[in-house]
mmCIF file of C-alpha atoms and ligand atoms in Angstrom:
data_model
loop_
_atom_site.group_PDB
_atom_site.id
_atom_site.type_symbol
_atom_site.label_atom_id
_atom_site.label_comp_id
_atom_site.label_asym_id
_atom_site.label_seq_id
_atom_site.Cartn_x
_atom_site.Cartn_y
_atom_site.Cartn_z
ATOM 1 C CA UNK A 464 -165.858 263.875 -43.872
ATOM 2 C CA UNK A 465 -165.832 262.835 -47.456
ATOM 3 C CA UNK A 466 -163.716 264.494 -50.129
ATOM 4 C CA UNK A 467 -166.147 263.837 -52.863
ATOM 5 C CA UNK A 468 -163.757 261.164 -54.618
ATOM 6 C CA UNK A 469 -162.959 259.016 -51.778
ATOM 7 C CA UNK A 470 -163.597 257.921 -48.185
ATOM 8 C CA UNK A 471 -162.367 260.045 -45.579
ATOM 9 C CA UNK A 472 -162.250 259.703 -41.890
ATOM 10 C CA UNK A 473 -160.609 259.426 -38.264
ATOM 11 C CA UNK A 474 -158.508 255.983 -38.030
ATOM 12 C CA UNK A 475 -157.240 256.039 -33.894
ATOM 13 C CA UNK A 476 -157.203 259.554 -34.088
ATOM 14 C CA UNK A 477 -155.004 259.960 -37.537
ATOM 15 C CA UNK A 478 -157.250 261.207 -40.753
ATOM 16 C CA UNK A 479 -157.243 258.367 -43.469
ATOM 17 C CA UNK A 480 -157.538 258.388 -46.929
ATOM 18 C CA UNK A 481 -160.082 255.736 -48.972
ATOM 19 C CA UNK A 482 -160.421 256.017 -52.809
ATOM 20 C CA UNK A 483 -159.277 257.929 -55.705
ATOM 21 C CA UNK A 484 -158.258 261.490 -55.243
ATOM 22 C CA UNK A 485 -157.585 263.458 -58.411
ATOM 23 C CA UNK A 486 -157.441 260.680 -60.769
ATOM 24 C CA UNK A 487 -154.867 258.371 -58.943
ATOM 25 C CA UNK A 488 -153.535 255.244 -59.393
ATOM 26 C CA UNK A 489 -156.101 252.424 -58.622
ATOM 27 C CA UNK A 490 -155.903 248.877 -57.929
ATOM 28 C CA UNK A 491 -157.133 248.257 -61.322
ATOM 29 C CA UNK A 492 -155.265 250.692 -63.248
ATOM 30 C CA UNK A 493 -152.012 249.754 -60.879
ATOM 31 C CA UNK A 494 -152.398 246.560 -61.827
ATOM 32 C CA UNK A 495 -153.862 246.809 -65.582
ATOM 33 C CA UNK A 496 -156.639 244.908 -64.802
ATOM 34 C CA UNK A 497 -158.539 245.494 -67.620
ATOM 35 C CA UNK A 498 -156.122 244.476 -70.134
ATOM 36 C CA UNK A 499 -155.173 241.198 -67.901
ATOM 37 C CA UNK A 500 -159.089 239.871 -67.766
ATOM 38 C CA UNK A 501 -159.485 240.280 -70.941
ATOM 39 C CA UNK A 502 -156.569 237.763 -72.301
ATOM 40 C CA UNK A 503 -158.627 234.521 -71.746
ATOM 41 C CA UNK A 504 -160.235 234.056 -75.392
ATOM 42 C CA UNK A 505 -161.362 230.591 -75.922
ATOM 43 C CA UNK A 506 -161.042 228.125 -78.950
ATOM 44 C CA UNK A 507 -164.230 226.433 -78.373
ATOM 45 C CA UNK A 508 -167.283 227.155 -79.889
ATOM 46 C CA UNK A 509 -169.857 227.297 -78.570
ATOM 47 C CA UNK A 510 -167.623 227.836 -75.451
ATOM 48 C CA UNK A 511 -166.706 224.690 -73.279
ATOM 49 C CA UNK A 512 -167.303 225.765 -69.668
ATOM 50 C CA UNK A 513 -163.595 224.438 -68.631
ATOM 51 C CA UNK A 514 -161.879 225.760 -71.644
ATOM 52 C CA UNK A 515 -161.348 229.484 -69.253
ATOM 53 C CA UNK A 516 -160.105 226.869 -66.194
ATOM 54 C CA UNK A 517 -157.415 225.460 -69.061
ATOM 55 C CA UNK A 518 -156.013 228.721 -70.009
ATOM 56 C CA UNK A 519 -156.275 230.306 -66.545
ATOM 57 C CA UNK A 520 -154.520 227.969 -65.326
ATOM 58 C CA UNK A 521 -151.777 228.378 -68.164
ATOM 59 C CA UNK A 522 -151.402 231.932 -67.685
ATOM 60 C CA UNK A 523 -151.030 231.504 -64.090
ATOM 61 C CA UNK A 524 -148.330 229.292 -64.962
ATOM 62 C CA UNK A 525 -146.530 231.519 -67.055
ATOM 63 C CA UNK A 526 -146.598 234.281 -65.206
ATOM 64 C CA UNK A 527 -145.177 232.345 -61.741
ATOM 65 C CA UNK A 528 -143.044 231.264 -64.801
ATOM 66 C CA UNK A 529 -141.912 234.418 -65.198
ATOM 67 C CA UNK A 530 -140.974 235.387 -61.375
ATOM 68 C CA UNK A 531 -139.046 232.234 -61.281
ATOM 69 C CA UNK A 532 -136.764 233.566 -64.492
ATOM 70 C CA UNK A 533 -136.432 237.062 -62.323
ATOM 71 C CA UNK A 534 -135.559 235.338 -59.273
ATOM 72 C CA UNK A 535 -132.786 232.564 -60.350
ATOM 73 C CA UNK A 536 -131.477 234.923 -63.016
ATOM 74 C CA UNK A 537 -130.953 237.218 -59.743
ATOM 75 C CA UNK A 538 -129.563 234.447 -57.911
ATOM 76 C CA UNK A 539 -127.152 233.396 -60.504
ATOM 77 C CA UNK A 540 -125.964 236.741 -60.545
ATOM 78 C CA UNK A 541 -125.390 237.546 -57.047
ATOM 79 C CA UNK A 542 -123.394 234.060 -56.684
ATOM 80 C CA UNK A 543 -121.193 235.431 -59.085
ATOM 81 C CA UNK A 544 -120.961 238.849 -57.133
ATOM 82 C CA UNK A 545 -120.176 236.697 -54.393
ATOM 83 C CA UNK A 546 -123.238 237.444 -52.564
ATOM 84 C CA UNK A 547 -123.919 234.000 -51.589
ATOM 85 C CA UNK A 548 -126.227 234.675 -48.674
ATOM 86 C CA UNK A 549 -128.794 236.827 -51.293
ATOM 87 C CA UNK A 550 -128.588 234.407 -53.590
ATOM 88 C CA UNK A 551 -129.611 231.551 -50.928
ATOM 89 C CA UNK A 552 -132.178 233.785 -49.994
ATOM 90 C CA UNK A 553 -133.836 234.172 -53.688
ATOM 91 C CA UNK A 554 -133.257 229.861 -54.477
ATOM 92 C CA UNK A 555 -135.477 229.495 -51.390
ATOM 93 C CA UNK A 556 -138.399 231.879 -52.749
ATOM 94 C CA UNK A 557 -138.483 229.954 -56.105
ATOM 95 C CA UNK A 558 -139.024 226.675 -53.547
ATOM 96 C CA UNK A 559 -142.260 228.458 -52.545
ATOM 97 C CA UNK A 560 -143.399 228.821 -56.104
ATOM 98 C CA UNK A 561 -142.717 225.366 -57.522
ATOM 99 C CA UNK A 562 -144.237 223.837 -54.630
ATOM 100 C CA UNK A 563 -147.239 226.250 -55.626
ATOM 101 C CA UNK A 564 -146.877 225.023 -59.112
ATOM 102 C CA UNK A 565 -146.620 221.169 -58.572
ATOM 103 C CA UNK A 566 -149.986 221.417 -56.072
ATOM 104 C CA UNK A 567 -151.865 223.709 -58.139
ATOM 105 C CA UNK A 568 -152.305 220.673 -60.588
ATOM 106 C CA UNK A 569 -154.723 219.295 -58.252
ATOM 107 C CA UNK A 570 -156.954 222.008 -59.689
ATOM 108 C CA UNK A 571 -156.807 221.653 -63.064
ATOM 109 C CA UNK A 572 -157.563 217.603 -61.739
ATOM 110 C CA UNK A 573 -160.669 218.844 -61.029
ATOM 111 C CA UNK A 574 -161.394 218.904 -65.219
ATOM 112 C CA UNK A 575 -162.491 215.334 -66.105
ATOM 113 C CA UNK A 576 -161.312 213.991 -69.514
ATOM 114 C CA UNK A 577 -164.429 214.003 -70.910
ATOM 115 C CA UNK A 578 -164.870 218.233 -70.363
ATOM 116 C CA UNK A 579 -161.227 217.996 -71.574
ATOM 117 C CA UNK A 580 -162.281 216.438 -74.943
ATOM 118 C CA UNK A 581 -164.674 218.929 -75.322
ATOM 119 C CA UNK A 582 -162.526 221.403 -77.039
ATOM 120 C CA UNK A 583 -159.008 218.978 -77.010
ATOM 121 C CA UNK A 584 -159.376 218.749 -80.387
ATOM 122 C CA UNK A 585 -159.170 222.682 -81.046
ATOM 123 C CA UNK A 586 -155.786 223.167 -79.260
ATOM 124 C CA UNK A 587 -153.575 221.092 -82.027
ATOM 125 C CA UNK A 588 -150.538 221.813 -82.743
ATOM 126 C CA UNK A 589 -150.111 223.860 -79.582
ATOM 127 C CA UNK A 590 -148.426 222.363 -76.352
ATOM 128 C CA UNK A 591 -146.974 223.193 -73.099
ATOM 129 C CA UNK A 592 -143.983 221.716 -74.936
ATOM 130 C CA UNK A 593 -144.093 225.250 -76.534
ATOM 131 C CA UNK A 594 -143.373 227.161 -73.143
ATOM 132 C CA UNK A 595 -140.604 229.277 -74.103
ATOM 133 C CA UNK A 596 -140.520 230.309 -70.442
ATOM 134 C CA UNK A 597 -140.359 226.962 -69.134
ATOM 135 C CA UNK A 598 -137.462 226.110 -71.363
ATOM 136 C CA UNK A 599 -135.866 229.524 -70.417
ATOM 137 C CA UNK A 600 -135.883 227.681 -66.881
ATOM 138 C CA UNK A 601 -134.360 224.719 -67.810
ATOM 139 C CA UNK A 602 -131.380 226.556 -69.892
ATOM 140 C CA UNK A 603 -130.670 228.480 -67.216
ATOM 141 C CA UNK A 604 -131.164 226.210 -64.359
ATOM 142 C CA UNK A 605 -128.272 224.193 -66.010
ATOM 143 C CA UNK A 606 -129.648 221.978 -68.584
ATOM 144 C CA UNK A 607 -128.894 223.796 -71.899
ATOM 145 C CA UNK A 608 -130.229 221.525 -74.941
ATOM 146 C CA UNK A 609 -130.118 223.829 -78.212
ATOM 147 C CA UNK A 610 -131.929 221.274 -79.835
ATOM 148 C CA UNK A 611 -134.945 222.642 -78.779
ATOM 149 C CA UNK A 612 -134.698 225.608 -80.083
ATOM 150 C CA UNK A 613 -134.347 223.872 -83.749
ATOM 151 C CA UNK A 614 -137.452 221.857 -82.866
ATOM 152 C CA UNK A 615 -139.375 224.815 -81.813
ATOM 153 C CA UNK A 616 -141.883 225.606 -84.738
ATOM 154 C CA UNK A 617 -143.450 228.891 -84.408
ATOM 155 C CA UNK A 618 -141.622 230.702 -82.225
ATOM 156 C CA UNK A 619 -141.673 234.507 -82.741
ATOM 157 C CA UNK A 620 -137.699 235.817 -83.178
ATOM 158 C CA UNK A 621 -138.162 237.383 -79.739
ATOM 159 C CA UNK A 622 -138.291 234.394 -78.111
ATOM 160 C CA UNK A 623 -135.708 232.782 -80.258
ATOM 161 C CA UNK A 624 -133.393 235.556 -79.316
ATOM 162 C CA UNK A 625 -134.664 234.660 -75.364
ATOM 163 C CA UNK A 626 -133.788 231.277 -75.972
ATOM 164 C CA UNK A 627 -130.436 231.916 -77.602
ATOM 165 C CA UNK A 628 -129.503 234.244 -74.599
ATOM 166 C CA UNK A 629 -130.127 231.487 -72.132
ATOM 167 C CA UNK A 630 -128.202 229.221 -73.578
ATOM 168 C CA UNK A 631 -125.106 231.828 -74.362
ATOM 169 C CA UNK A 632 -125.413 233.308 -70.734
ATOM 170 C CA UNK A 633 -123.854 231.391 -67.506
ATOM 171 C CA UNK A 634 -126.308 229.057 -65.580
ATOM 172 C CA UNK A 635 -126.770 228.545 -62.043
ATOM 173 C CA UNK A 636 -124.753 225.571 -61.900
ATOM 174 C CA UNK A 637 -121.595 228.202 -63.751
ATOM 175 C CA UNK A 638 -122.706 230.788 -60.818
ATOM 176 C CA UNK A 639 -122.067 227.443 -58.207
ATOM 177 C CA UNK A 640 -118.388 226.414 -59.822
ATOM 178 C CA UNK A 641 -117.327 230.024 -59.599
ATOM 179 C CA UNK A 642 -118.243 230.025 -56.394
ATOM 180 C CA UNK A 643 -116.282 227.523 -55.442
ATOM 181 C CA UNK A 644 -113.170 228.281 -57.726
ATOM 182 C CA UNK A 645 -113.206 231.648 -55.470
ATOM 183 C CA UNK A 646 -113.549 230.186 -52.388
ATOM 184 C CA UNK A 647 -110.051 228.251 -53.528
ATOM 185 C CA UNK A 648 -111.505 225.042 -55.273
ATOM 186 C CA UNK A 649 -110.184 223.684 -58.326
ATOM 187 C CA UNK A 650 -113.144 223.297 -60.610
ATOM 188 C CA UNK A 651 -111.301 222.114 -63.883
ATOM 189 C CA UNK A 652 -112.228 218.894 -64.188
ATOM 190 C CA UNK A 653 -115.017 217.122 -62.807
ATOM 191 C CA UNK A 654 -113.226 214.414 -60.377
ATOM 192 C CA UNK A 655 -111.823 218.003 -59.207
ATOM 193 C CA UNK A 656 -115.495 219.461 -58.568
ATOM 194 C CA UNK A 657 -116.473 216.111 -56.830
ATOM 195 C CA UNK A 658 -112.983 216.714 -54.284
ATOM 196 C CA UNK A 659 -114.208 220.361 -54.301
ATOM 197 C CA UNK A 660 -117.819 219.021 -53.063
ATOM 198 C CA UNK A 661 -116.684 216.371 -50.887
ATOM 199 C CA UNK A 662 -114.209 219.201 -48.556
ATOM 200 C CA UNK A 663 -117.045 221.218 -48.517
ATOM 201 C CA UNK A 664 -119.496 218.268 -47.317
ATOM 202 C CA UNK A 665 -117.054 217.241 -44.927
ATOM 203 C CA UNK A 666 -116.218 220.556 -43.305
ATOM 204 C CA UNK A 667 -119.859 222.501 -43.121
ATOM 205 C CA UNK A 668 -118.591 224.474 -40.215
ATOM 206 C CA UNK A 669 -115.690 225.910 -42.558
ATOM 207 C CA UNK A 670 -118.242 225.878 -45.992
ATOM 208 C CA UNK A 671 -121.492 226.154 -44.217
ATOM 209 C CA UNK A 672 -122.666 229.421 -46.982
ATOM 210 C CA UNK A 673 -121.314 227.152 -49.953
ATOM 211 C CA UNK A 674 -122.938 223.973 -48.248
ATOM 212 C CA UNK A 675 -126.066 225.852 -48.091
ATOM 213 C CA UNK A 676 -126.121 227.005 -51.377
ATOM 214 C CA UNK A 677 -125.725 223.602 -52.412
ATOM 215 C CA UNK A 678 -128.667 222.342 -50.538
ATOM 216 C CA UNK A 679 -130.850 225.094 -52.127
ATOM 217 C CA UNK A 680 -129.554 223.886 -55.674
ATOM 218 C CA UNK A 681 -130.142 220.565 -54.694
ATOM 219 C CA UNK A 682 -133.916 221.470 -53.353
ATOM 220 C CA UNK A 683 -134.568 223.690 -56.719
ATOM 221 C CA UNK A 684 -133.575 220.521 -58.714
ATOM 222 C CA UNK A 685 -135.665 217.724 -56.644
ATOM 223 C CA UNK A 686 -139.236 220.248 -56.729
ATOM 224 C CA UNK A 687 -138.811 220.973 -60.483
ATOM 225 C CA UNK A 688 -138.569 216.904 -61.006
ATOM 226 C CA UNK A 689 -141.583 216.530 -58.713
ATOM 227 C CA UNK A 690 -143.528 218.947 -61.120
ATOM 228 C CA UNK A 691 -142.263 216.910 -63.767
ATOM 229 C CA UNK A 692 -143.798 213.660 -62.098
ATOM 230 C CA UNK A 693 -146.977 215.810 -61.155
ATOM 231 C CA UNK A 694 -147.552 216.595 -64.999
ATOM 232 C CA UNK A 695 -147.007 213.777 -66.260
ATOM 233 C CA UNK A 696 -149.979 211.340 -63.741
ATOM 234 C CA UNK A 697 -152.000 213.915 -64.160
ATOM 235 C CA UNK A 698 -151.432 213.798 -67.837
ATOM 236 C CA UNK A 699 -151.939 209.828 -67.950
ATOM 237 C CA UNK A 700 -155.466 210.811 -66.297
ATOM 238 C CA UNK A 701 -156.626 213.605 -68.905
ATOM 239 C CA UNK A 702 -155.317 211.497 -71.882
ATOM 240 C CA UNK A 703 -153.913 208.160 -71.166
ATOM 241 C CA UNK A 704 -151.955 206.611 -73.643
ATOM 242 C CA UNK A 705 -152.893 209.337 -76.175
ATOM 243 C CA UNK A 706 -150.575 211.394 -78.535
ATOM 244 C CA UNK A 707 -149.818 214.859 -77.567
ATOM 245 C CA UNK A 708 -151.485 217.716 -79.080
ATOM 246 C CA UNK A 709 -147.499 218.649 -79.595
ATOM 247 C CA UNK A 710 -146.503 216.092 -81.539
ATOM 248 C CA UNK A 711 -145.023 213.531 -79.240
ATOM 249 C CA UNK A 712 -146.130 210.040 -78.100
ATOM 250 C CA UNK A 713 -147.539 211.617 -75.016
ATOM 251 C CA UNK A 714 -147.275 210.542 -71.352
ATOM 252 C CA UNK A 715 -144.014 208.175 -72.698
ATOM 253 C CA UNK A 716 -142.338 211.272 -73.808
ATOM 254 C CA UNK A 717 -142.707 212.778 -70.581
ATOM 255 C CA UNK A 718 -142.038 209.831 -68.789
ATOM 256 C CA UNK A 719 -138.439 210.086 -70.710
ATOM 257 C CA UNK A 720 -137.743 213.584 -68.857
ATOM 258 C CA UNK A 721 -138.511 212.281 -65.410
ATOM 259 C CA UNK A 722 -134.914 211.204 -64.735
ATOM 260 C CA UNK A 723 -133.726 215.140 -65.868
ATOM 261 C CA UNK A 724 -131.654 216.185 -63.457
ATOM 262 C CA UNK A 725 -129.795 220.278 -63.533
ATOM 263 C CA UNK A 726 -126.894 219.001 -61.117
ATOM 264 C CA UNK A 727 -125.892 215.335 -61.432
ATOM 265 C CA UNK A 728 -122.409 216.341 -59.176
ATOM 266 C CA UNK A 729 -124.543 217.191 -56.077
ATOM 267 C CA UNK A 730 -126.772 213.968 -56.381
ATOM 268 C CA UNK A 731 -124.051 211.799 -56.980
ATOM 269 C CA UNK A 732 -122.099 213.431 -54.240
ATOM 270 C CA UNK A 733 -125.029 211.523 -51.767
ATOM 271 C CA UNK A 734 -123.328 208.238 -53.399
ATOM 272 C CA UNK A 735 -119.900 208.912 -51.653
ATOM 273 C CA UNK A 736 -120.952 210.371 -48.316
HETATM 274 C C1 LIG B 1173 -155.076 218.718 -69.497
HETATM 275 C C2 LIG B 1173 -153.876 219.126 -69.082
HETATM 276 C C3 LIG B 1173 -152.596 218.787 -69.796
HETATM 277 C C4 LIG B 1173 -152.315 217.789 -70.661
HETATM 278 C C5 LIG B 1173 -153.228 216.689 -71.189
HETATM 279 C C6 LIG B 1173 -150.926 217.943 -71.025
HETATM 280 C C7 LIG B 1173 -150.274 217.102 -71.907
HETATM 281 C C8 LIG B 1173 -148.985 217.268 -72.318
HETATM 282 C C9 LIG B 1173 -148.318 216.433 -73.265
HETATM 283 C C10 LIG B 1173 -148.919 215.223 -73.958
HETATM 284 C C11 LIG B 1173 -147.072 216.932 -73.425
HETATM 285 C C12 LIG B 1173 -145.982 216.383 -74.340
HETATM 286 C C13 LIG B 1173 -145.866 217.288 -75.554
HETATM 287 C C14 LIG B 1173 -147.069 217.131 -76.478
HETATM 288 O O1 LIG B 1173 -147.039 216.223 -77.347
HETATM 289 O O2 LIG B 1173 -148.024 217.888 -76.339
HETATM 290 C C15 LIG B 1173 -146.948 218.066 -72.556
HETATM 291 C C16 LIG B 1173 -145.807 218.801 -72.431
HETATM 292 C C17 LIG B 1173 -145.699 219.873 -71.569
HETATM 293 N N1 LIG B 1173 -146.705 220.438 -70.821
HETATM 294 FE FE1 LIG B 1173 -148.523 219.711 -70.569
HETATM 295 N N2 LIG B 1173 -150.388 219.014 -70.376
HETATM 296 C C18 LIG B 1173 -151.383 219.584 -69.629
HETATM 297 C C19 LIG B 1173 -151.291 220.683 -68.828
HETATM 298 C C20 LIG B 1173 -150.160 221.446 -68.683
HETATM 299 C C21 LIG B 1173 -150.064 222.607 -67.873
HETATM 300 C C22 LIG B 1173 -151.165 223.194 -67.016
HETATM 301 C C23 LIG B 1173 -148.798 223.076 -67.997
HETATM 302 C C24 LIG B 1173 -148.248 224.281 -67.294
HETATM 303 C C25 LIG B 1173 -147.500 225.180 -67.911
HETATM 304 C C26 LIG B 1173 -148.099 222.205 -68.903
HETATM 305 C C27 LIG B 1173 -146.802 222.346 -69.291
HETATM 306 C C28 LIG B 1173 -146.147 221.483 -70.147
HETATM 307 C C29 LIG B 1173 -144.735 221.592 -70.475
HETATM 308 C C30 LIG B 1173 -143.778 222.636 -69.933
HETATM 309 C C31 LIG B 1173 -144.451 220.585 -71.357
HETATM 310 C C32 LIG B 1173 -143.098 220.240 -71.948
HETATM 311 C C33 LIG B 1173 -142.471 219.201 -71.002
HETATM 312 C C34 LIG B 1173 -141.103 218.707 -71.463
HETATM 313 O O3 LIG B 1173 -140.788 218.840 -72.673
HETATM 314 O O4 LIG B 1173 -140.344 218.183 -70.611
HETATM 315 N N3 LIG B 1173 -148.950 221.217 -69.301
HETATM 316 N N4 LIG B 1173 -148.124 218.255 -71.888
HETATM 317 N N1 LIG B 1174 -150.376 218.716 -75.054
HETATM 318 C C1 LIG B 1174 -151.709 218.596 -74.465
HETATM 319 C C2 LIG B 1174 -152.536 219.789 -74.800
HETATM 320 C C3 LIG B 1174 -152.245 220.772 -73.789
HETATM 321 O O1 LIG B 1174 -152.219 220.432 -72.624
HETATM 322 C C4 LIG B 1174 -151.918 222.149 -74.142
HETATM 323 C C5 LIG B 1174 -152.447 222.662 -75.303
HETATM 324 C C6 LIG B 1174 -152.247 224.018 -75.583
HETATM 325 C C7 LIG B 1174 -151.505 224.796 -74.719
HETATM 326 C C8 LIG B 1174 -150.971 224.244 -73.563
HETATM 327 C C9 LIG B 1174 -151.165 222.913 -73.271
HETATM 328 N N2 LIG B 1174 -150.634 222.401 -72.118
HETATM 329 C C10 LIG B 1174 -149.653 221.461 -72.100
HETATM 330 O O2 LIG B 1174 -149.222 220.803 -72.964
HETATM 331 C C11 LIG B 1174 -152.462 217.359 -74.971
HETATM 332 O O3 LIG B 1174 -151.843 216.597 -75.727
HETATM 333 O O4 LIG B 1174 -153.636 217.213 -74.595
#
């Protein structure tokens, strides 16, 4: 029997619920709907049909962008709480994501360049080299360059002060070498942290939770460089040889960050196994 304001009925035996009662939360208000459909304003005009597919696609990005942050900075910190299996545990949901985010180019693929050029030329001087969230992951994830911040034109002082916390706070890779300097490592020098990582290779059974932890490290670092590749073909196939809208010669410049790595130590450790 209805309420009025909902759905109401027997579900094996137990009365259920459907619908608003009294002016509750709803999925939409819950999850501010309204407000969140209504951030994809487009540049073109008259409007280019794959314009919404370019910035829906953005703002997917930076919001996954944004659960990665929440997730390594939460990871970072339990290492140094010494809560290595939680922090294990929150490396491998980021894996999830950035396996998401390198196949999810295949849809924006599905723009050819010549619906791209159709409003290309209203995006100028804006670029993905602009994502303050993306950079936010590279700071923390280990590779701190504060020269980006001086290059960054635009930026609102919120996200300068974002980007100046990343690169004052400790990184995962800081989180890792603590780890190890508690577990007894000495971690003052780096031909210490390559004995450190070599006892630890060579005794898993002893340092399987610091092994492991290494691994995911190791995994976060190889599926952010296979975004990296990802972006950069599919960029060769939107633009070719072109300029970027950012400033920079384009595909080369991204080709130049393909070799980025956040934890040189670990891959070279492969070298001496
Ligand atoms: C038609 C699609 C795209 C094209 C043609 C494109 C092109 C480019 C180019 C040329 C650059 C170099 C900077 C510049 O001069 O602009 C760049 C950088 C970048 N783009 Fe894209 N991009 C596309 C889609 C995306 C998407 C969907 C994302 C997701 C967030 C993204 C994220 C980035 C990031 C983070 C950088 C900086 C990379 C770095 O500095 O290592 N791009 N892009
Ligand atoms: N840099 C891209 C333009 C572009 O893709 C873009 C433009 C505005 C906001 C985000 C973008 N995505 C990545 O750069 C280009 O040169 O075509």
């Amino acid at each position: 029997m209805s309420t009025g304001d909902g759905v109401a009925g027997q579900w094996g035996g137990v009365d259920v619920h459907f619908g608003e009662e009294g002016g509750r939360l709803t999925y939409g208000s819950y999850l501010r709907l309204a407000e969140l459909l209504d951030q994809q304003r487009l540049e073109s005009d008259p409007p280019a049909h794959d314009e919404l597919l370019f910035i829906t696609i953005h703002q997917v990005y930076e919001l996954w962008f944004k659960q990665v942050l929440h997730e390594l900075t939460a990871s970072r910190d339990a290492m140094l709480a010494g809560e290595h299996w939680l922090a294990e545990h929150l490396l491998r949901r980021v894996h999830t994501i950035e396996r998401v985010l390198t196949q999810q180019v295949d849809i924006l693929e599905t723009m050819t360049p010549q619906d791209f050029g159709e409003f290309r030329h209203r995006l100028s001087p804006a670029s993905g080299f602009q994502s303050v969230q993306f950079r936010e992951i590279e700071f923390l994830s280990g590779a701190k360059d504060p020269s980006f911040v001086r290059r960054f034109r635009g930026l609102t002082e919120i996200e300068k002060d974002r980007l100046r916390r990343r690169l004052e706070e400790p990184t995962l890779w800081d989180a890792y070498l603590d780890v190890l300097g508690k577990s007894g490592f000495d971690t003052d020098s780096e031909d210490a942290i390559r004995d450190a990582l070599r006892k630890v290779a060579g005794d898993r059974s002893h340092y399987a939770a610091i092994w492991e932890l290494a691994e995911a490290l190791v995994q976060h670092d190889e599926l952010a460089a296979a975004w990296r590749a990802r972006h950069v073909v599919m960029v060769e196939r939107m633009i070719g040889t072109k300029p970027g809208t950012g400033g920079s010669s384009g595909a080369n410049y991204l080709r130049s960050r393909l070799d980025l790595r956040y934890y040189p130590l670990l891959w070279n450790l492969r070298s001496n196994l």
